[in-house]
Amino acid sequence: NDGHVHGTHVAGVVGATVDNGKVIASLGFPISHMPVKVQYDENPSDSTFDGGGSNGVLHSVKAGANIINLSWGHGGASTSERALYKNIRNNYGAIVVAAAGNESSDEPYYPAAYSTVVAVAASNSSDKKSGFSNYGSWVEIIAPGSGILSTVYDGDYEAWSGTSMAAPLVAGALGLIWSFYPNESVDRIEEM
């Protein structure tokens, strides 16, 4: 329970258990996940790099995370933020996956648009780009992001839409691949 349900929903997409008689199951079912709260208050718009994201990301890699999902972002590049994600990729050997944003814009959205981050747009049930999803040459992959059923409070489930739902699907898939090929390079895991 993260305070405004967004993180709870994202955590369910990336890590819901399989074969438990519940409504959903994660694509990355054999992997473990570590939910990290990056907000200092309950304002969902304050989950940017300066709102605690950098601390959460650093905590994750220092605790041994191989794949980091960021279902948040903002519209401006930052030198310090760019350096953080480059450091995580090059020195910690972790893959960072981030939501491309929901403004139906081709303007770069960060941290997704950094070259060391996997940018994820959202598709709909017709396998087309969701109308709300950001897009552009800086996006690397598109994944289902419309009407994604996942966990919310009190053991319930709801279908939500957003690139925040598409990104953890990609993170779960990368985690699944990594679990089968733990000695492969970060570049090779992304290529698979």
PDB file of N, CA, C and O in Angstrom, residues 111-148:
ATOM      1  N   PRO A 111      12.739   9.934 -16.978  1.00  0.00           N
ATOM      2  CA  PRO A 111      14.020   9.382 -17.410  1.00  0.00           C
ATOM      3  C   PRO A 111      13.966   8.452 -18.623  1.00  0.00           C
ATOM      4  O   PRO A 111      14.998   8.008 -19.112  1.00  0.00           O
ATOM      5  N   ALA A 112      12.772   8.150 -19.138  1.00  0.00           N
ATOM      6  CA  ALA A 112      12.662   7.203 -20.249  1.00  0.00           C
ATOM      7  C   ALA A 112      13.537   7.580 -21.441  1.00  0.00           C
ATOM      8  O   ALA A 112      14.121   6.706 -22.083  1.00  0.00           O
ATOM      9  N   ALA A 113      13.667   8.856 -21.740  1.00  0.00           N
ATOM     10  CA  ALA A 113      14.366   9.285 -22.952  1.00  0.00           C
ATOM     11  C   ALA A 113      15.894   9.256 -22.858  1.00  0.00           C
ATOM     12  O   ALA A 113      16.567   9.479 -23.856  1.00  0.00           O
ATOM     13  N   TYR A 114      16.446   8.986 -21.678  1.00  0.00           N
ATOM     14  CA  TYR A 114      17.912   8.875 -21.600  1.00  0.00           C
ATOM     15  C   TYR A 114      18.364   7.623 -22.335  1.00  0.00           C
ATOM     16  O   TYR A 114      17.687   6.587 -22.303  1.00  0.00           O
ATOM     17  N   SER A 115      19.520   7.691 -22.971  1.00  0.00           N
ATOM     18  CA  SER A 115      19.993   6.580 -23.796  1.00  0.00           C
ATOM     19  C   SER A 115      20.299   5.311 -23.001  1.00  0.00           C
ATOM     20  O   SER A 115      20.310   4.220 -23.565  1.00  0.00           O
ATOM     21  N   THR A 116      20.505   5.419 -21.702  1.00  0.00           N
ATOM     22  CA  THR A 116      20.808   4.245 -20.880  1.00  0.00           C
ATOM     23  C   THR A 116      19.571   3.691 -20.169  1.00  0.00           C
ATOM     24  O   THR A 116      19.692   2.855 -19.281  1.00  0.00           O
ATOM     25  N   VAL A 117      18.393   4.150 -20.588  1.00  0.00           N
ATOM     26  CA  VAL A 117      17.122   3.708 -20.008  1.00  0.00           C
ATOM     27  C   VAL A 117      16.263   3.134 -21.140  1.00  0.00           C
ATOM     28  O   VAL A 117      16.257   3.652 -22.248  1.00  0.00           O
ATOM     29  N   VAL A 118      15.530   2.057 -20.859  1.00  0.00           N
ATOM     30  CA  VAL A 118      14.612   1.463 -21.832  1.00  0.00           C
ATOM     31  C   VAL A 118      13.280   2.199 -21.738  1.00  0.00           C
ATOM     32  O   VAL A 118      12.584   2.109 -20.718  1.00  0.00           O
ATOM     33  N   ALA A 119      12.929   2.944 -22.786  1.00  0.00           N
ATOM     34  CA  ALA A 119      11.693   3.725 -22.829  1.00  0.00           C
ATOM     35  C   ALA A 119      10.550   2.858 -23.346  1.00  0.00           C
ATOM     36  O   ALA A 119      10.664   2.244 -24.410  1.00  0.00           O
ATOM     37  N   VAL A 120       9.434   2.832 -22.603  1.00  0.00           N
ATOM     38  CA  VAL A 120       8.309   1.954 -22.937  1.00  0.00           C
ATOM     39  C   VAL A 120       7.046   2.771 -23.208  1.00  0.00           C
ATOM     40  O   VAL A 120       6.538   3.462 -22.330  1.00  0.00           O
ATOM     41  N   ALA A 121       6.528   2.656 -24.437  1.00  0.00           N
ATOM     42  CA  ALA A 121       5.241   3.238 -24.803  1.00  0.00           C
ATOM     43  C   ALA A 121       4.159   2.190 -24.551  1.00  0.00           C
ATOM     44  O   ALA A 121       4.451   1.032 -24.262  1.00  0.00           O
ATOM     45  N   ALA A 122       2.898   2.592 -24.682  1.00  0.00           N
ATOM     46  CA  ALA A 122       1.774   1.699 -24.402  1.00  0.00           C
ATOM     47  C   ALA A 122       0.992   1.366 -25.668  1.00  0.00           C
ATOM     48  O   ALA A 122       0.762   2.234 -26.511  1.00  0.00           O
ATOM     49  N   SER A 123       0.569   0.096 -25.755  1.00  0.00           N
ATOM     50  CA  SER A 123      -0.296  -0.339 -26.848  1.00  0.00           C
ATOM     51  C   SER A 123      -1.671  -0.700 -26.298  1.00  0.00           C
ATOM     52  O   SER A 123      -1.845  -0.910 -25.101  1.00  0.00           O
ATOM     53  N   ASN A 124      -2.637  -0.802 -27.215  1.00  0.00           N
ATOM     54  CA  ASN A 124      -4.004  -1.154 -26.819  1.00  0.00           C
ATOM     55  C   ASN A 124      -4.322  -2.596 -27.216  1.00  0.00           C
ATOM     56  O   ASN A 124      -3.448  -3.319 -27.705  1.00  0.00           O
ATOM     57  N   SER A 125      -5.572  -3.004 -27.050  1.00  0.00           N
ATOM     58  CA  SER A 125      -5.957  -4.387 -27.334  1.00  0.00           C
ATOM     59  C   SER A 125      -5.909  -4.726 -28.824  1.00  0.00           C
ATOM     60  O   SER A 125      -5.938  -5.897 -29.190  1.00  0.00           O
ATOM     61  N   SER A 126      -5.817  -3.727 -29.694  1.00  0.00           N
ATOM     62  CA  SER A 126      -5.657  -3.955 -31.136  1.00  0.00           C
ATOM     63  C   SER A 126      -4.195  -3.969 -31.549  1.00  0.00           C
ATOM     64  O   SER A 126      -3.880  -3.965 -32.735  1.00  0.00           O
ATOM     65  N   ASP A 127      -3.293  -3.962 -30.558  1.00  0.00           N
ATOM     66  CA  ASP A 127      -1.849  -3.959 -30.783  1.00  0.00           C
ATOM     67  C   ASP A 127      -1.392  -2.708 -31.533  1.00  0.00           C
ATOM     68  O   ASP A 127      -0.445  -2.745 -32.309  1.00  0.00           O
ATOM     69  N   LYS A 128      -2.067  -1.607 -31.290  1.00  0.00           N
ATOM     70  CA  LYS A 128      -1.708  -0.293 -31.829  1.00  0.00           C
ATOM     71  C   LYS A 128      -1.313   0.597 -30.659  1.00  0.00           C
ATOM     72  O   LYS A 128      -1.678   0.337 -29.508  1.00  0.00           O
ATOM     73  N   LYS A 129      -0.609   1.689 -30.947  1.00  0.00           N
ATOM     74  CA  LYS A 129      -0.242   2.623 -29.885  1.00  0.00           C
ATOM     75  C   LYS A 129      -1.502   3.137 -29.205  1.00  0.00           C
ATOM     76  O   LYS A 129      -2.463   3.540 -29.858  1.00  0.00           O
ATOM     77  N   SER A 130      -1.513   3.105 -27.887  1.00  0.00           N
ATOM     78  CA  SER A 130      -2.628   3.675 -27.125  1.00  0.00           C
ATOM     79  C   SER A 130      -2.691   5.173 -27.410  1.00  0.00           C
ATOM     80  O   SER A 130      -1.644   5.835 -27.505  1.00  0.00           O
ATOM     81  N   GLY A 131      -3.881   5.717 -27.522  1.00  0.00           N
ATOM     82  CA  GLY A 131      -4.045   7.123 -27.857  1.00  0.00           C
ATOM     83  C   GLY A 131      -3.341   8.074 -26.914  1.00  0.00           C
ATOM     84  O   GLY A 131      -2.861   9.131 -27.320  1.00  0.00           O
ATOM     85  N   PHE A 132      -3.243   7.730 -25.642  1.00  0.00           N
ATOM     86  CA  PHE A 132      -2.615   8.591 -24.645  1.00  0.00           C
ATOM     87  C   PHE A 132      -1.094   8.498 -24.638  1.00  0.00           C
ATOM     88  O   PHE A 132      -0.412   9.358 -24.113  1.00  0.00           O
ATOM     89  N   SER A 133      -0.542   7.438 -25.198  1.00  0.00           N
ATOM     90  CA  SER A 133       0.885   7.141 -25.039  1.00  0.00           C
ATOM     91  C   SER A 133       1.794   8.112 -25.779  1.00  0.00           C
ATOM     92  O   SER A 133       1.534   8.471 -26.934  1.00  0.00           O
ATOM     93  N   ASN A 134       2.866   8.515 -25.114  1.00  0.00           N
ATOM     94  CA  ASN A 134       3.916   9.257 -25.800  1.00  0.00           C
ATOM     95  C   ASN A 134       4.604   8.334 -26.791  1.00  0.00           C
ATOM     96  O   ASN A 134       4.499   7.101 -26.690  1.00  0.00           O
ATOM     97  N   TYR A 135       5.313   8.914 -27.732  1.00  0.00           N
ATOM     98  CA  TYR A 135       5.931   8.146 -28.811  1.00  0.00           C
ATOM     99  C   TYR A 135       7.120   8.938 -29.339  1.00  0.00           C
ATOM    100  O   TYR A 135       7.348  10.077 -28.940  1.00  0.00           O
ATOM    101  N   GLY A 136       7.878   8.352 -30.220  1.00  0.00           N
ATOM    102  CA  GLY A 136       8.988   9.061 -30.847  1.00  0.00           C
ATOM    103  C   GLY A 136      10.193   8.165 -31.007  1.00  0.00           C
ATOM    104  O   GLY A 136      10.220   7.025 -30.536  1.00  0.00           O
ATOM    105  N   SER A 137      11.218   8.692 -31.652  1.00  0.00           N
ATOM    106  CA  SER A 137      12.425   7.909 -31.924  1.00  0.00           C
ATOM    107  C   SER A 137      13.153   7.512 -30.648  1.00  0.00           C
ATOM    108  O   SER A 137      13.939   6.569 -30.646  1.00  0.00           O
ATOM    109  N   TRP A 138      12.892   8.177 -29.547  1.00  0.00           N
ATOM    110  CA  TRP A 138      13.539   7.875 -28.275  1.00  0.00           C
ATOM    111  C   TRP A 138      12.880   6.693 -27.558  1.00  0.00           C
ATOM    112  O   TRP A 138      13.428   6.162 -26.598  1.00  0.00           O
ATOM    113  N   VAL A 139      11.703   6.240 -28.008  1.00  0.00           N
ATOM    114  CA  VAL A 139      11.022   5.079 -27.419  1.00  0.00           C
ATOM    115  C   VAL A 139      11.617   3.808 -28.009  1.00  0.00           C
ATOM    116  O   VAL A 139      11.786   3.693 -29.222  1.00  0.00           O
ATOM    117  N   GLU A 140      11.924   2.844 -27.145  1.00  0.00           N
ATOM    118  CA  GLU A 140      12.557   1.608 -27.597  1.00  0.00           C
ATOM    119  C   GLU A 140      11.612   0.446 -27.812  1.00  0.00           C
ATOM    120  O   GLU A 140      11.887  -0.444 -28.609  1.00  0.00           O
ATOM    121  N   ILE A 141      10.525   0.417 -27.055  1.00  0.00           N
ATOM    122  CA  ILE A 141       9.612  -0.727 -27.144  1.00  0.00           C
ATOM    123  C   ILE A 141       8.216  -0.275 -26.757  1.00  0.00           C
ATOM    124  O   ILE A 141       8.044   0.702 -26.027  1.00  0.00           O
ATOM    125  N   ILE A 142       7.231  -0.999 -27.271  1.00  0.00           N
ATOM    126  CA  ILE A 142       5.841  -0.739 -26.913  1.00  0.00           C
ATOM    127  C   ILE A 142       5.280  -2.018 -26.302  1.00  0.00           C
ATOM    128  O   ILE A 142       5.611  -3.114 -26.746  1.00  0.00           O
ATOM    129  N   ALA A 143       4.481  -1.884 -25.259  1.00  0.00           N
ATOM    130  CA  ALA A 143       3.912  -3.033 -24.555  1.00  0.00           C
ATOM    131  C   ALA A 143       2.473  -2.719 -24.171  1.00  0.00           C
ATOM    132  O   ALA A 143       2.087  -1.547 -24.114  1.00  0.00           O
ATOM    133  N   PRO A 144       1.667  -3.748 -23.897  1.00  0.00           N
ATOM    134  CA  PRO A 144       0.286  -3.492 -23.499  1.00  0.00           C
ATOM    135  C   PRO A 144       0.197  -2.511 -22.325  1.00  0.00           C
ATOM    136  O   PRO A 144       0.903  -2.664 -21.327  1.00  0.00           O
ATOM    137  N   GLY A 145      -0.666  -1.502 -22.492  1.00  0.00           N
ATOM    138  CA  GLY A 145      -0.802  -0.491 -21.454  1.00  0.00           C
ATOM    139  C   GLY A 145      -2.211   0.040 -21.320  1.00  0.00           C
ATOM    140  O   GLY A 145      -2.458   0.988 -20.592  1.00  0.00           O
ATOM    141  N   SER A 146      -3.169  -0.576 -22.022  1.00  0.00           N
ATOM    142  CA  SER A 146      -4.566  -0.149 -21.939  1.00  0.00           C
ATOM    143  C   SER A 146      -5.396  -1.229 -21.259  1.00  0.00           C
ATOM    144  O   SER A 146      -5.390  -2.388 -21.680  1.00  0.00           O
ATOM    145  N   GLY A 147      -6.093  -0.853 -20.194  1.00  0.00           N
ATOM    146  CA  GLY A 147      -6.952  -1.790 -19.487  1.00  0.00           C
ATOM    147  C   GLY A 147      -6.196  -2.935 -18.833  1.00  0.00           C
ATOM    148  O   GLY A 147      -6.629  -4.080 -18.882  1.00  0.00           O
ATOM    149  N   ILE A 148      -5.083  -2.632 -18.171  1.00  0.00           N
ATOM    150  CA  ILE A 148      -4.255  -3.657 -17.538  1.00  0.00           C
ATOM    151  C   ILE A 148      -4.772  -3.924 -16.120  1.00  0.00           C
ATOM    152  O   ILE A 148      -4.770  -3.051 -15.260  1.00  0.00           O
TER     153      ILE A 148
END
